[in-house]
Amino acid sequence: MDDAHRTQSLKELVNRFLETSPFQRQLETAMVRSTWYKVMPKIICDRTLEMYVYNNKLFLKITSSALRHELRFNKDKILDLLKEAMPHTRLQDVVLL
């Protein structure tokens, strides 16, 4: 068995494990949270009260109504930033609470 095939098989095995793991949602939320604080401006991070991932959607509770309103217009850009930083993510939407 060559290294490329072994690596691909290991990757598939890990992905299958994560998909069936009861901790998958918590793991994905932690990865998104870490990425969020790396790619978003400090002013947005400071006003992010809560975030979680459910059904491939990122739910964000933003404390500032004006900022929340502005972010609604930029949901596609937010998704693009997160997907660029995390190419393996399955996020499809951002929901602002």
Coordinates of N, CA and C in Angstrom, one line a residue:
M1 N 0.9 -1.2 0.0 CA 0.0 0.0 0.0 C 0.9 1.2 0.0
D2 N 0.7 2.1 -0.9 CA 1.5 3.3 -1.0 C 1.0 4.4 0.0
D3 N 1.9 5.4 0.2 CA 1.6 6.4 1.3 C 0.4 7.3 0.9
A4 N 0.2 7.6 -0.4 CA -1.0 8.4 -0.8 C -2.3 7.7 -0.5
H5 N -2.3 6.4 -0.8 CA -3.5 5.6 -0.5 C -3.8 5.5 1.0
R6 N -2.7 5.2 1.8 CA -2.8 5.1 3.2 C -3.3 6.4 3.8
T7 N -2.8 7.5 3.4 CA -3.2 8.9 3.9 C -4.6 9.1 3.5
Q8 N -5.1 8.8 2.3 CA -6.5 9.0 2.0 C -7.4 8.1 2.8
S9 N -7.0 6.9 3.0 CA -7.8 6.0 3.8 C -7.9 6.5 5.3
L10 N -6.8 7.0 5.8 CA -6.9 7.5 7.2 C -7.8 8.7 7.2
K11 N -7.7 9.6 6.2 CA -8.5 10.8 6.2 C -10.0 10.4 6.1
E12 N -10.3 9.4 5.3 CA -11.7 9.0 5.2 C -12.2 8.4 6.5
L13 N -11.3 7.6 7.2 CA -11.6 7.0 8.4 C -11.9 8.1 9.5
V14 N -11.1 9.1 9.6 CA -11.3 10.2 10.6 C -12.6 10.9 10.2
N15 N -12.8 11.2 9.0 CA -14.0 11.9 8.6 C -15.3 11.1 8.9
R16 N -15.3 9.8 8.7 CA -16.4 9.0 9.0 C -16.6 9.0 10.5
F17 N -15.5 8.9 11.3 CA -15.7 8.9 12.8 C -16.3 10.2 13.2
L18 N -15.8 11.3 12.7 CA -16.3 12.6 13.1 C -17.8 12.8 12.8
E19 N -18.2 12.3 11.6 CA -19.6 12.4 11.2 C -20.5 11.6 12.1
T20 N -20.1 10.5 12.6 CA -20.9 9.7 13.5 C -20.7 10.0 15.0
S21 N -19.7 10.8 15.3 CA -19.4 11.1 16.7 C -20.5 12.0 17.3
P22 N -20.9 11.7 18.6 CA -21.9 12.6 19.2 C -21.3 13.9 19.6
F23 N -20.0 14.0 19.5 CA -19.3 15.3 19.8 C -19.0 16.1 18.6
Q24 N -19.5 15.7 17.4 CA -19.2 16.3 16.1 C -19.6 17.8 16.2
R25 N -20.8 18.1 16.7 CA -21.3 19.4 16.7 C -20.5 20.3 17.6
Q26 N -20.1 19.8 18.8 CA -19.3 20.6 19.7 C -17.9 20.8 19.1
L27 N -17.3 19.8 18.4 CA -16.0 20.0 17.8 C -16.1 21.0 16.7
E28 N -17.2 21.0 15.8 CA -17.3 21.9 14.8 C -17.5 23.3 15.3
T29 N -18.3 23.5 16.4 CA -18.5 24.8 17.0 C -17.2 25.3 17.5
A30 N -16.4 24.5 18.1 CA -15.1 25.0 18.7 C -14.2 25.4 17.6
M31 N -14.2 24.7 16.5 CA -13.3 25.0 15.3 C -13.8 26.3 14.7
V32 N -15.1 26.5 14.6 CA -15.6 27.7 14.0 C -15.4 28.9 14.9
R33 N -15.5 28.7 16.2 CA -15.3 29.8 17.2 C -13.8 30.3 17.1
S34 N -12.9 29.3 17.1 CA -11.5 29.7 17.0 C -11.2 30.5 15.7
T35 N -11.8 30.0 14.6 CA -11.6 30.7 13.3 C -12.2 32.1 13.3
W36 N -13.4 32.1 13.9 CA -14.2 33.4 14.0 C -13.3 34.5 14.6
Y37 N -12.7 34.2 15.7 CA -11.9 35.2 16.4 C -10.5 35.5 15.7
K38 N -10.2 34.6 14.8 CA -9.0 34.9 13.9 C -9.3 35.8 12.7
V39 N -10.4 35.6 12.1 CA -10.7 36.2 10.8 C -11.6 37.5 10.9
M40 N -12.3 37.6 12.0 CA -13.2 38.7 12.1 C -12.6 39.9 12.9
P41 N -13.0 41.1 12.6 CA -12.4 42.3 13.3 C -12.8 42.2 14.8
K42 N -11.9 42.9 15.6 CA -12.1 42.9 17.0 C -13.4 43.4 17.5
I43 N -13.9 44.5 16.8 CA -15.2 45.1 17.2 C -16.3 44.1 17.1
I44 N -16.3 43.2 16.1 CA -17.3 42.2 15.9 C -17.1 41.1 16.9
C45 N -15.9 40.7 17.2 CA -15.7 39.6 18.2 C -16.1 40.1 19.6
D46 N -15.8 41.4 19.9 CA -16.2 41.9 21.2 C -17.7 41.9 21.4
R47 N -18.5 42.0 20.3 CA -19.9 42.0 20.4 C -20.6 40.7 20.1
T48 N -19.8 39.6 20.0 CA -20.3 38.3 19.8 C -20.5 37.7 21.1
L49 N -21.8 37.5 21.5 CA -22.1 36.9 22.8 C -22.1 35.4 22.9
E50 N -22.6 34.8 21.8 CA -22.8 33.4 21.8 C -22.7 32.9 20.3
M51 N -22.2 31.7 20.1 CA -22.2 31.1 18.8 C -22.2 29.6 18.9
Y52 N -23.0 29.0 18.0 CA -23.0 27.5 17.9 C -23.3 27.1 16.5
V53 N -23.0 25.8 16.2 CA -23.3 25.3 14.9 C -24.4 24.2 15.0
Y54 N -25.4 24.3 14.2 CA -26.5 23.3 14.2 C -27.0 23.2 12.8
N55 N -27.1 21.9 12.3 CA -27.6 21.7 10.9 C -26.8 22.5 9.8
N56 N -25.5 22.5 10.0 CA -24.7 23.3 9.0 C -25.0 24.8 9.0
K57 N -25.5 25.3 10.0 CA -25.8 26.7 10.1 C -25.0 27.3 11.3
L58 N -24.4 28.4 11.2 CA -23.7 29.1 12.3 C -24.7 30.1 12.9
F59 N -25.0 29.9 14.1 CA -25.9 30.8 14.9 C -25.1 31.7 15.7
L60 N -25.3 33.0 15.6 CA -24.6 34.1 16.3 C -25.5 35.0 17.0
K61 N -25.2 35.2 18.3 CA -25.9 36.2 19.1 C -25.0 37.4 19.2
I62 N -25.4 38.5 18.6 CA -24.6 39.7 18.6 C -25.3 40.7 19.5
T63 N -24.6 41.4 20.3 CA -25.2 42.3 21.3 C -25.6 43.6 20.8
S64 N -25.0 44.0 19.7 CA -25.3 45.3 19.1 C -26.4 45.2 18.0
S65 N -27.5 45.8 18.1 CA -28.5 45.7 17.0 C -28.1 46.3 15.7
A66 N -27.3 47.4 15.8 CA -26.8 48.0 14.6 C -25.8 47.1 13.8
L67 N -24.9 46.5 14.6 CA -24.0 45.6 14.0 C -24.7 44.3 13.5
R68 N -25.6 43.8 14.2 CA -26.4 42.7 13.8 C -27.1 43.0 12.4
H69 N -27.6 44.1 12.3 CA -28.3 44.6 11.1 C -27.3 44.6 9.9
E70 N -26.1 45.2 10.2 CA -25.1 45.3 9.1 C -24.6 43.9 8.7
L71 N -24.4 43.0 9.7 CA -23.9 41.7 9.4 C -24.9 40.9 8.6
R72 N -26.2 41.1 8.7 CA -27.2 40.5 7.9 C -27.0 40.7 6.4
F73 N -26.5 41.9 6.1 CA -26.3 42.2 4.7 C -25.0 41.6 4.2
N74 N -24.1 41.1 5.1 CA -22.8 40.5 4.7 C -22.7 39.0 5.1
K75 N -23.8 38.3 5.2 CA -23.8 36.9 5.5 C -22.9 36.1 4.5
D76 N -23.0 36.4 3.2 CA -22.2 35.7 2.2 C -20.8 35.9 2.4
K77 N -20.4 37.1 2.7 CA -19.0 37.5 2.9 C -18.5 36.7 4.2
I78 N -19.3 36.7 5.2 CA -18.9 36.0 6.4 C -18.6 34.5 6.1
L79 N -19.5 33.9 5.4 CA -19.4 32.5 5.0 C -18.1 32.3 4.2
D80 N -17.9 33.2 3.2 CA -16.7 33.1 2.4 C -15.4 33.2 3.2
L81 N -15.4 34.1 4.2 CA -14.2 34.2 5.1 C -13.9 32.9 5.9
L82 N -15.0 32.4 6.4 CA -14.9 31.2 7.2 C -14.5 30.0 6.4
K83 N -15.1 29.9 5.2 CA -14.7 28.7 4.3 C -13.3 28.9 3.8
E84 N -12.8 30.1 3.6 CA -11.5 30.3 3.1 C -10.5 29.8 4.2
A85 N -10.8 30.1 5.5 CA -9.9 29.7 6.6 C -10.1 28.3 7.0
M86 N -11.3 27.7 6.7 CA -11.6 26.3 7.0 C -12.2 25.6 5.8
P87 N -11.4 25.2 4.8 CA -11.9 24.7 3.6 C -12.8 23.4 3.8
H88 N -12.6 22.7 4.9 CA -13.3 21.5 5.1 C -14.7 21.7 5.8
T89 N -15.0 22.9 6.1 CA -16.3 23.2 6.8 C -17.5 22.9 5.9
R90 N -18.6 22.5 6.6 CA -19.9 22.3 5.9 C -20.9 23.4 6.1
L91 N -20.5 24.5 6.6 CA -21.4 25.6 6.9 C -22.1 26.1 5.6
Q92 N -23.4 26.3 5.7 CA -24.1 26.7 4.6 C -24.8 28.1 4.8
D93 N -25.0 28.5 6.1 CA -25.7 29.7 6.3 C -25.3 30.3 7.7
V94 N -25.6 31.6 7.8 CA -25.3 32.3 9.1 C -26.6 32.8 9.5
V95 N -27.0 32.5 10.8 CA -28.2 33.0 11.4 C -27.9 33.9 12.5
L96 N -28.4 35.2 12.5 CA -28.1 36.2 13.5 C -29.2 36.3 14.4
L97 N -28.9 36.1 15.7 CA -30.0 36.1 16.8 C -30.0 37.4 17.5

